[in-house]
Coordinates of C-alpha atoms and ligand atoms in Angstrom, one line a residue:
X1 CA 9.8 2.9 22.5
X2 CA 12.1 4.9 24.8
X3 CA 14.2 6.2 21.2
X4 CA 10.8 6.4 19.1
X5 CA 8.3 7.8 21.0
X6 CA 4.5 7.9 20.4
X7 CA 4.9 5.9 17.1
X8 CA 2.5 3.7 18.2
X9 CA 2.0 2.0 13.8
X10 CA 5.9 2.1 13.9
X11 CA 6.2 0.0 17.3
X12 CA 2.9 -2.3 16.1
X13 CA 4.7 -2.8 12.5
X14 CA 8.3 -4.1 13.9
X15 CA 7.3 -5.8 16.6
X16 CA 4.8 -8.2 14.2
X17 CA 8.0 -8.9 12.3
X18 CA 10.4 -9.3 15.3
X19 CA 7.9 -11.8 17.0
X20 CA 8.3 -13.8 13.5
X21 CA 12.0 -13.9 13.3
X22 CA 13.3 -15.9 16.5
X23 CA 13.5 -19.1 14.8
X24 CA 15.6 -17.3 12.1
X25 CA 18.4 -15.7 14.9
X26 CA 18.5 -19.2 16.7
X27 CA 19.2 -20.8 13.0
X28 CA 21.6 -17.9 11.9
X29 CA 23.6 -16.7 14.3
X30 CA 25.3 -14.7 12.4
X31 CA 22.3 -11.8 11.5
X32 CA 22.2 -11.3 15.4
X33 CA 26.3 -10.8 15.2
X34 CA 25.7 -8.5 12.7
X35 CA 23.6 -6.3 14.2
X36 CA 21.3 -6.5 11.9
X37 CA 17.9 -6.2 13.8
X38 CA 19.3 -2.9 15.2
X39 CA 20.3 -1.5 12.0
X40 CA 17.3 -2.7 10.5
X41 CA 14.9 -0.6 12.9
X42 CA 16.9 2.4 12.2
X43 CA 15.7 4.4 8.9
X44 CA 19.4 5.5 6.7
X45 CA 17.6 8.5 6.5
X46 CA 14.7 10.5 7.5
X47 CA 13.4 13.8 5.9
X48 CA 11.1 16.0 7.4
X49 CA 10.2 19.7 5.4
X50 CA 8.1 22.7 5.8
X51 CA 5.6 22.5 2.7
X52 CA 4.0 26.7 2.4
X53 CA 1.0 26.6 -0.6
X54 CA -1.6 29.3 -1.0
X55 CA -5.2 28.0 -1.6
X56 CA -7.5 29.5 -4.1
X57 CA -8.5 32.7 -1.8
X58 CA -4.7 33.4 -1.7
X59 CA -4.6 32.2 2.4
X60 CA -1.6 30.7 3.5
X61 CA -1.4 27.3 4.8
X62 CA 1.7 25.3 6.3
X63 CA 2.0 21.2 5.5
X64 CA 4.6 19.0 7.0
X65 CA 6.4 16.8 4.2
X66 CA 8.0 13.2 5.0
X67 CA 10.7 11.2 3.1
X68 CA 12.0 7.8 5.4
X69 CA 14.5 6.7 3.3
X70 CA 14.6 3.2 5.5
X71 CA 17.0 0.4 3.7
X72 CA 18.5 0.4 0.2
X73 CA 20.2 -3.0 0.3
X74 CA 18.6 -4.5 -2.5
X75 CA 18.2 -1.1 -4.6
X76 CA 16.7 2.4 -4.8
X77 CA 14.1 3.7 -1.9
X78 CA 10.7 2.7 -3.0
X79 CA 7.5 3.8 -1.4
X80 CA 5.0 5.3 -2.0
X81 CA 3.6 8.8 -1.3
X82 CA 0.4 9.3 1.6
X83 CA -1.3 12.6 1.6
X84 CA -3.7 12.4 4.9
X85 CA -4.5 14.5 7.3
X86 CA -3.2 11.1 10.0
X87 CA -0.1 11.0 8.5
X88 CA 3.1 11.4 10.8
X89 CA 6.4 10.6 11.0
X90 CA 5.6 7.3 13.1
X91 CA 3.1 6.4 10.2
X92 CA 5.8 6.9 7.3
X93 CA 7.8 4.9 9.5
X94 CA 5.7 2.0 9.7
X95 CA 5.0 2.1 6.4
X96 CA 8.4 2.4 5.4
X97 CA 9.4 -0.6 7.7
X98 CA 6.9 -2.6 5.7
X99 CA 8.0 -1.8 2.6
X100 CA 11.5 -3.3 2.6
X101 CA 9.9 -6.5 3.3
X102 CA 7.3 -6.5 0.6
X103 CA 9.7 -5.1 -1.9
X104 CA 12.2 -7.9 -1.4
X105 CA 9.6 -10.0 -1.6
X106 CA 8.8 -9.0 -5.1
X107 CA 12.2 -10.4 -5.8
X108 CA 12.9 -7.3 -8.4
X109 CA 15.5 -5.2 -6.5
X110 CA 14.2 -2.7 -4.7
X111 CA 14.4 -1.2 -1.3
X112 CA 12.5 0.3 1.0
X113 CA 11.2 3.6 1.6
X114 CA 8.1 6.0 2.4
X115 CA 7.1 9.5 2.7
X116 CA 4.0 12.1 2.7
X117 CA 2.2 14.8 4.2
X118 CA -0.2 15.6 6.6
X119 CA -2.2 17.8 3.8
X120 CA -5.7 16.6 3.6
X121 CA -6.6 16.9 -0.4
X122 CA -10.3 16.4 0.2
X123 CA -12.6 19.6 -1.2
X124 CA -9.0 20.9 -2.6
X125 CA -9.2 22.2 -6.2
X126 CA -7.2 21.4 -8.8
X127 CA -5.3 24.6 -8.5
X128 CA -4.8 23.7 -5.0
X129 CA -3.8 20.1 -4.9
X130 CA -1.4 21.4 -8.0
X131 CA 0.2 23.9 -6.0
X132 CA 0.6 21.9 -2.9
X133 CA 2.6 19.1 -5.2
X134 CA 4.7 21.8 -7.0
X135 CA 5.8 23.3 -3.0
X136 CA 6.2 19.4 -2.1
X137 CA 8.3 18.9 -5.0
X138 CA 10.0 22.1 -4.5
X139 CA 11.8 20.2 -1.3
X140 CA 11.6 16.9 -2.4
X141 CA 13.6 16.7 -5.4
X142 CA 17.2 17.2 -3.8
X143 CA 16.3 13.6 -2.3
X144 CA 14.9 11.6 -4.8
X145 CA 16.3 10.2 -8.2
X146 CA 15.8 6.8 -10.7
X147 CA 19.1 5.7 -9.0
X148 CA 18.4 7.0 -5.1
X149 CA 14.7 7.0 -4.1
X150 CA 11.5 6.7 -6.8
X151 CA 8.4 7.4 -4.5
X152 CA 4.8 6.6 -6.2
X153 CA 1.5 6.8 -4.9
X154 CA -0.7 5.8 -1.8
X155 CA -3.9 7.0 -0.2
X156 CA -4.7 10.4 -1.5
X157 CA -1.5 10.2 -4.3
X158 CA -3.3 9.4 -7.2
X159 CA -2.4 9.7 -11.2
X160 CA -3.3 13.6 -11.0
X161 CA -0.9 14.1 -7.9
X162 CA 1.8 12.1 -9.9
X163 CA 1.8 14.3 -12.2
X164 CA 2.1 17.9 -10.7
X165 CA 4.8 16.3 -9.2
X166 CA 6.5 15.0 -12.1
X167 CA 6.1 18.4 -14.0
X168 CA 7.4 20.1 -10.7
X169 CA 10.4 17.6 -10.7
X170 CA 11.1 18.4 -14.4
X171 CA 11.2 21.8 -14.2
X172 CA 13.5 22.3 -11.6
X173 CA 16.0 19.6 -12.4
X174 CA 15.8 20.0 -16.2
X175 CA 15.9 16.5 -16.7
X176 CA 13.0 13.9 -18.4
X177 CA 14.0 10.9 -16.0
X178 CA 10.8 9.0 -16.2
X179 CA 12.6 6.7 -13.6
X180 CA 12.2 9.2 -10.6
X181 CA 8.6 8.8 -9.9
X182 CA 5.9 5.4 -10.7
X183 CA 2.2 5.6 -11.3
X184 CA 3.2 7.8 -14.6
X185 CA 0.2 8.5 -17.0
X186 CA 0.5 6.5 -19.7
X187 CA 1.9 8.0 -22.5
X188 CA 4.3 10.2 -20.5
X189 CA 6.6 7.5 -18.9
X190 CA 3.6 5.4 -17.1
X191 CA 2.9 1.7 -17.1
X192 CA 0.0 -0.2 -18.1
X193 CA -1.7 -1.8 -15.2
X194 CA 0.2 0.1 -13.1
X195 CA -3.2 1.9 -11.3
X196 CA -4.6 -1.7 -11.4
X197 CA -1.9 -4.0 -9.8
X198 CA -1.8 -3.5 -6.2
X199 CA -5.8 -4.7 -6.3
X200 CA -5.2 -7.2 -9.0
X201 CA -2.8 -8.3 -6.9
X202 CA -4.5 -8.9 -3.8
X203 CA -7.1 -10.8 -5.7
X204 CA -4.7 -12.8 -7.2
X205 CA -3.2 -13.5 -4.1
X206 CA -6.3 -14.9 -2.6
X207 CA -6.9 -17.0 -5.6
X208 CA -3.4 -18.8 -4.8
X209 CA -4.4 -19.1 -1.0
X210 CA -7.7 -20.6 -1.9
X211 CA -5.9 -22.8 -5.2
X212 CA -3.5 -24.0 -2.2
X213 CA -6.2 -25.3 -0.3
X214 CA -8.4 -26.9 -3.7
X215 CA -11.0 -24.4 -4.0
X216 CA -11.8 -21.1 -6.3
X217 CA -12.7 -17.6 -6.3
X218 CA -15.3 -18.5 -9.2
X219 CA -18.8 -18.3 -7.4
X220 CA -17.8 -16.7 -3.7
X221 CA -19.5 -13.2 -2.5
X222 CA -16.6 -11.2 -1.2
X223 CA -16.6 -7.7 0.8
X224 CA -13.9 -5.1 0.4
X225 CA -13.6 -2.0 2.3
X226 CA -12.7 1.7 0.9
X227 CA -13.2 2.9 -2.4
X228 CA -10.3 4.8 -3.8
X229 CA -7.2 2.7 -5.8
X230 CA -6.4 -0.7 -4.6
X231 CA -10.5 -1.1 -3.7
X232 CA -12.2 0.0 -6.7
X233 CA -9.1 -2.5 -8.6
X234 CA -10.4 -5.7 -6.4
X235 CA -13.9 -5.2 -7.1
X236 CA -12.9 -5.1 -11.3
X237 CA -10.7 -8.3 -10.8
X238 CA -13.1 -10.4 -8.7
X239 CA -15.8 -9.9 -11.2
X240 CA -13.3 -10.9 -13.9
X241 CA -12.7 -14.0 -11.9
X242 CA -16.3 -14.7 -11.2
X243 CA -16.8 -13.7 -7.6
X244 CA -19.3 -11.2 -6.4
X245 CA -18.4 -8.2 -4.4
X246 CA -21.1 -7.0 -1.9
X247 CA -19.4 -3.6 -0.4
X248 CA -17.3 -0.5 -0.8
X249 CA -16.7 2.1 2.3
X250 CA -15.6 5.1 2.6
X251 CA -14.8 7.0 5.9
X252 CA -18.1 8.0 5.7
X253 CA -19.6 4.4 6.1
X254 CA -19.9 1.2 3.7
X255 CA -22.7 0.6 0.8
X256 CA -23.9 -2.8 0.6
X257 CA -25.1 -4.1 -3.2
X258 CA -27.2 -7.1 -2.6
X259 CA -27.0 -7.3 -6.7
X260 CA -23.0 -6.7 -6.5
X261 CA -21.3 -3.6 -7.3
X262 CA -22.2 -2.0 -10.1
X263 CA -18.6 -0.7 -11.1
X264 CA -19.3 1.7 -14.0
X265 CA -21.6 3.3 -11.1
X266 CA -18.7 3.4 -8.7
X267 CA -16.3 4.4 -10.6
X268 CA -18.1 7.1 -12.1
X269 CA -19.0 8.7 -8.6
X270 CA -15.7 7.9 -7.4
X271 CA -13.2 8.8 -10.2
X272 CA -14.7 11.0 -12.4
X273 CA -16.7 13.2 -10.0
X274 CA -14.7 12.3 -6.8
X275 CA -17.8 12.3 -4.6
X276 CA -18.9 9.5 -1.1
X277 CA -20.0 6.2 -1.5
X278 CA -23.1 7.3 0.4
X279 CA -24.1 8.6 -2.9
X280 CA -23.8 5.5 -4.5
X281 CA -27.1 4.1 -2.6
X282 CA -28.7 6.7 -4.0
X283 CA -27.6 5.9 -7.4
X284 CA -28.4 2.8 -7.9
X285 CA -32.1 1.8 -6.2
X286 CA -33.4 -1.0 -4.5
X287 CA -30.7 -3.2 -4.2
X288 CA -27.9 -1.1 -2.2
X289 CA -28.4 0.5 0.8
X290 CA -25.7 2.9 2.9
X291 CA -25.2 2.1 6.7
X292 CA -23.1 5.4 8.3
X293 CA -19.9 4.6 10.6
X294 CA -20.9 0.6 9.9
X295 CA -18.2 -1.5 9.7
X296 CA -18.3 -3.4 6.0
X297 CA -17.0 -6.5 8.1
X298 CA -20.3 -7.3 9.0
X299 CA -21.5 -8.5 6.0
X300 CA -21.8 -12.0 5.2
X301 CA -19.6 -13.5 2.6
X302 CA -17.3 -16.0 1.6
X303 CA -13.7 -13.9 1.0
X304 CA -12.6 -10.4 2.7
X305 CA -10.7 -7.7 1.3
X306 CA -9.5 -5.1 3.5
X307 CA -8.3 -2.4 1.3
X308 CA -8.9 1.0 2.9
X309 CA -6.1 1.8 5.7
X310 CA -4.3 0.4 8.5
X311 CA -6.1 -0.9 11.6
X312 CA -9.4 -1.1 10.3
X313 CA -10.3 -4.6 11.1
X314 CA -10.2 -5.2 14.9
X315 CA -10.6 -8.4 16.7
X316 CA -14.9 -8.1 17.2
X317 CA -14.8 -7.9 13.0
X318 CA -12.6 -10.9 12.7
X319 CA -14.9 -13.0 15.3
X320 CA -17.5 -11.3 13.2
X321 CA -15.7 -12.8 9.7
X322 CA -15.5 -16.2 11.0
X323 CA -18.9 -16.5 12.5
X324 CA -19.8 -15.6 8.8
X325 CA -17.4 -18.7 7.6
X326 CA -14.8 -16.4 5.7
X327 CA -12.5 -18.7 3.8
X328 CA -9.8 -16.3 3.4
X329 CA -8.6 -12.4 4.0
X330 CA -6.3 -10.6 1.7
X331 CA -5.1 -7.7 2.9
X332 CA -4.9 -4.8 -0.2
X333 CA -4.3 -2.1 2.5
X334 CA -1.1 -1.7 4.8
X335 CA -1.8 -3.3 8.0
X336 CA -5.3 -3.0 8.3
X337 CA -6.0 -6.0 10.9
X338 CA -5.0 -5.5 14.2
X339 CA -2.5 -8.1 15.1
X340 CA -5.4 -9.7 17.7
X341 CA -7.8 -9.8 14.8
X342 CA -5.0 -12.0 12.5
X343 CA -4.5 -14.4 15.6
X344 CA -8.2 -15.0 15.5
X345 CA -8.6 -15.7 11.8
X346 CA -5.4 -18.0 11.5
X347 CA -6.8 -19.7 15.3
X348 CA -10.1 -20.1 12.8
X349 CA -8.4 -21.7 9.8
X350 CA -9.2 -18.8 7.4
X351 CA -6.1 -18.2 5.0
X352 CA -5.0 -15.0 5.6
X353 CA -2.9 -12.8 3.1
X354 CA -0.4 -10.2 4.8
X355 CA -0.4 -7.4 3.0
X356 CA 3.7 -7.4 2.6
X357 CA 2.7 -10.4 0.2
X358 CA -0.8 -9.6 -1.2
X359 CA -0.8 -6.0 -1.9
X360 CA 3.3 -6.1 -3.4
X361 CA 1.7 -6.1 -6.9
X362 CA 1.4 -2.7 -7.0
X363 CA 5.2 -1.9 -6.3
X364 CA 6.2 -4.4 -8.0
X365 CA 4.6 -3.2 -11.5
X366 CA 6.3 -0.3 -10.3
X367 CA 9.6 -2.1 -10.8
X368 CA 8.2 -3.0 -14.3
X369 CA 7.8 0.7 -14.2
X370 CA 11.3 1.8 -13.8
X371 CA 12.5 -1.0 -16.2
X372 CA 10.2 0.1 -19.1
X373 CA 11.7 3.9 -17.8
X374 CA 15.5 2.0 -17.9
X375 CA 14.9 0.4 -21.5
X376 CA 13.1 3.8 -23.0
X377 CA 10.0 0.7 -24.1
X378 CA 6.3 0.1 -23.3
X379 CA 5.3 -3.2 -22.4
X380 CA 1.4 -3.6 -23.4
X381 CA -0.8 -4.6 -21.1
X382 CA -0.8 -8.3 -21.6
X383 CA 2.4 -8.7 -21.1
X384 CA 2.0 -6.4 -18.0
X385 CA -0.4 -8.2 -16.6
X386 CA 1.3 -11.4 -16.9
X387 CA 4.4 -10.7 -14.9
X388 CA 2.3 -9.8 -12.6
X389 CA 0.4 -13.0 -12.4
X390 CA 3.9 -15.0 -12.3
X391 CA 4.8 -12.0 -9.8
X392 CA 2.0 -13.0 -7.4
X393 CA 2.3 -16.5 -7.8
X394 CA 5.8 -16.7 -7.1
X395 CA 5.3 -14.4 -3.8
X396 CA 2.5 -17.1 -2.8
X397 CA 4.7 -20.4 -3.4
X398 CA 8.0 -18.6 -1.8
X399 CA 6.2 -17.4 1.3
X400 CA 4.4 -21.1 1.4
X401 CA 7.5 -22.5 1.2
X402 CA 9.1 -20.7 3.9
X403 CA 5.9 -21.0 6.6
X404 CA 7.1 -24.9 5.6
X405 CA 10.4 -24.8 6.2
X406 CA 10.1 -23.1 9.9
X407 CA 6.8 -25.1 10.9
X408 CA 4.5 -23.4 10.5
X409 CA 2.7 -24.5 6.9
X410 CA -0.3 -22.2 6.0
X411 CA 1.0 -19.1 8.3
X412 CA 1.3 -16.8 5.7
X413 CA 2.2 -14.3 8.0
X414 CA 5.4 -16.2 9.4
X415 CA 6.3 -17.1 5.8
X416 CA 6.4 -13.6 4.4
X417 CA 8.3 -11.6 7.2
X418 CA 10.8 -14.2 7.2
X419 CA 11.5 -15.0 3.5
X420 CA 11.5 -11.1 3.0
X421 CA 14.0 -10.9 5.7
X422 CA 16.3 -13.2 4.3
X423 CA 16.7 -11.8 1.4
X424 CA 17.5 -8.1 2.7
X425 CA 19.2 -9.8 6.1
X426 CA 21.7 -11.7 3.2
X427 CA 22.6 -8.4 1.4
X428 CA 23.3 -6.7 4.3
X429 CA 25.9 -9.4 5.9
X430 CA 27.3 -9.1 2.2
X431 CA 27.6 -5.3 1.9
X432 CA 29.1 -4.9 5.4
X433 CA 28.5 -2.8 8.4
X434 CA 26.5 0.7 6.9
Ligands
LIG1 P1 -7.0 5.9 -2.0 O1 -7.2 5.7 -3.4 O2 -6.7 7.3 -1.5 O3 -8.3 5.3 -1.2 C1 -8.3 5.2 0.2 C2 -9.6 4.7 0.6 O4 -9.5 4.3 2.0 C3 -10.7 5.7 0.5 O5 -11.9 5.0 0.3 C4 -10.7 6.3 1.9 O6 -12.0 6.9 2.3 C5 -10.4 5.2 2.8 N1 -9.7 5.6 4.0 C6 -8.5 6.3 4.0 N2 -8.1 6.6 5.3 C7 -9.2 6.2 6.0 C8 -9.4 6.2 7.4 N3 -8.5 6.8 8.3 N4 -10.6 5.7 7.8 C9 -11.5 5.1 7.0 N5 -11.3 5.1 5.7 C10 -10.1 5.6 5.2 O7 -5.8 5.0 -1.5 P2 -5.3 3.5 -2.0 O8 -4.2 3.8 -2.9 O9 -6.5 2.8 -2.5 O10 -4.7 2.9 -0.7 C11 -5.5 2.1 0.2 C12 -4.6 1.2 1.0 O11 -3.8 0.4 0.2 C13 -3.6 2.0 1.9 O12 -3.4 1.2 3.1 C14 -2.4 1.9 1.1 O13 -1.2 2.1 1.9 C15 -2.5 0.5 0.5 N6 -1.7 0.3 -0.7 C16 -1.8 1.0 -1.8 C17 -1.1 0.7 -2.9 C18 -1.3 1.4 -4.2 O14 -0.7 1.0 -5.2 N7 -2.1 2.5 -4.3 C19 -0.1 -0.3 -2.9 C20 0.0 -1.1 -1.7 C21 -0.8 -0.8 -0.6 P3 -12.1 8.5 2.4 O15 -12.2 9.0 1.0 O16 -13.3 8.7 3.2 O17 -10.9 9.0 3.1

């Protein structure tokens, strides 16, 4: 704390792994020998630029752009790209720290990296959000490459932002290399399922959690918090699988569908006029009402899905959840219960999916990404969507396994940091001291 001052997500994100990890030092002496805690706290490289843009009355306005650059042991940088008015270097970090875990988790090759700015898109034009990415990408593109560091998207980085940055990135390095950047429209380098797999994921994810235990998704009511990406993705995929999604939130509030979400309604509002949930209530009659500043966590159901943003399930919403009987929680946002909150739930019995394991199918379709970029090919969307299947499955029996294999069966938690540590911890001893 005394070398990374008020980094308060930074601290909270390393210390959940650390706490993880002592049975791994006492069985391995040789990752404490090698320093590797120490170096693995410690980002290779940390970027921070002055991003100038001129909004749409010609007024000047100075952003503040992040690239942490945090372990490349098992390949390029990945992360993805945050534009929030919260985000600061101590948030990139966490996110960053996460990241390496998740990605080797994947098992595809990938390290470990994040970045952003503190530019707030929201009520931006086109013209403005366009000329903020090109002054982003203006900076950014001495750092990044397919071979270096391939950011993608995250809250507020969508398929639009993608692309002013790809077109920025282009232009100045004269180069098509589709491999620099993920979340690609299709047609231009991009993958299918790509926008879909960090929620398919996550729903997948808690499918395995619940198959592990002999139940089903097939039947349950579920509520999911926020409403842009990974959220509006769970909703699709739990009605695919049968299940019945109650909520959406914004930062606004939440909506509550007795019916179930109507997605085309959602969606509409959402991603084709960018508007609030709010609106959706009054949209769609009777059945939905909007509760402002309520927390969707108070809503009876069967399966929880928090998929908004970090620290947005406190320890009240998880006595809350299991009051409600919640079977399981799968985290499709970063970190978004508070580490008092998980103790509760996994106290309770509920399954509970870490994020570094539920939510990897996104980046790990954007490995599929880069290897469709690689091979010049487009996979179609079965094919896709299978990998990702076997993807999440895999992540669910290796992080099972390892919960096993240091005592702790069911924990989830315990079974992703340290099977994700492993695997980086092994190709560090291997690559030396760097
Ligand atoms: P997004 O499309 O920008 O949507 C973010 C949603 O969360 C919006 O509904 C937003 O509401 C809400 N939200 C954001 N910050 C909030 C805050 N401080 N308080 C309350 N609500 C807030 O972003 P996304 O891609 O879905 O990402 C959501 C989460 O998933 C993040 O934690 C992200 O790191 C994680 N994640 C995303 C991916 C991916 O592939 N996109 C992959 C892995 C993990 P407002 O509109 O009111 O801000």
């Amino acid at each position: 704390e005394r070398r990374n001052p008020a980094q308060p997500e930074f601290h909270q994100a390393v210390r959940e792994v650390l706490e993880t990890l002592a049975p791994v030092f006492a069985a391995r002496p040789e990752y404490a020998e090698a320093g590797l805690v120490e170096r693995l706290v410690e980002p290779e490289r940390q970027i921070i630029f002055r991003v100038p843009w001129q909004d749409d009355h010609g007024r000047v306005h100075v952003n503040r752009g992040y690239r942490v650059e945090f372990n490349s042991a098992l390949g390029p940088y990945k992360g993805g790209l945050r534009f929030h008015p919260s985000v600061n270097i101590g948030v990139v970090k966490f996110l960053g720290f996460e990241q390496i875990f998740k990605n080797a988790l994947t098992g595809l090759g990938i390290g470990g990296g994040k970045g952003g700015s503190d530019f707030d898109p929201r009520g931006r034009s086109d013209s403005e959000v366009m000329r903020f990415c090109q002054s982003f990408m203006t900076e950014l593109h001495r750092h990044i490459g397919e071979h270096t560091d391939v950011p993608a998207g995250d809250i507020g980085v969508g398929g639009r932002e993608i692309g002013y940055l790809f077109g920025q990135y282009r232009r100045i390095t004269n180069r098509w290399e589709a491999g620099v950047l993920t979340g690609k429209g299709q047609g231009w380098g991009g993958s299918a399922i790509r926008p879909e797999a960090t929620g398919y994921g996550s729903v997948l994810f808690a499918a395995e959690m619940l198959a592990a235990r002999g139940g089903a998704l097939d039947g349950l009511t579920a509520v999911v918090s926020g409403s842009g990406n990974v959220a509006l993705h769970t909703i699709e995929k739990l009605q695919q699988l049968g299940a019945n999604p109650l909520t959406a939130s914004d930062s606004e509030g939440y909506v509550v569908d007795d019916k179930g979400i109507d997605l085309a309604l959602l969606r509409q509002i959402k991603e084709a006029e960018r508007g609030r949930v709010s609106e959706y209530a009054q949209r769609r009659g009777a059945s939905a009402r909007f509760v402002r500043g309520g927390r969707v966590w108070e809503v009876p159901a069967d399966v929880a899905f928090p998929s908004a943003t970090q620290n947005e399930l406190d320890e009240a919403d998880a006595r809350t959840l299991v009051q409600n009987g919640v079977k399981a929680v799968s985290e499709g946002a970063n970190m978004p219960t508070t580490p008092a909150a998980v103790r509760i739930l996994q106290e309770a019995g509920v399954a509970f999916g870490p994020g570094k394991a539920a939510n990897a199918g996104g980046v790990a379709v954007s490995a599929l990404e880069m290897a469709q970029n690689a091979g010049r090919s487009a996979w179609p969307a079965a094919r896709v969507e299978e990998e990702l299947a076997a993807i999440m499955r895999s992540i669910h029996t290796v992080t099972s396994e390892t919960a096993v294999r240091y005592g702790a069966p069911g924990d989830y938690v315990t079974g992703a940091n340290i099977a994700g540590f492993e695997r980086v911890a092994d190709a560090m001893l291997a690559q030396g001291v760097i």
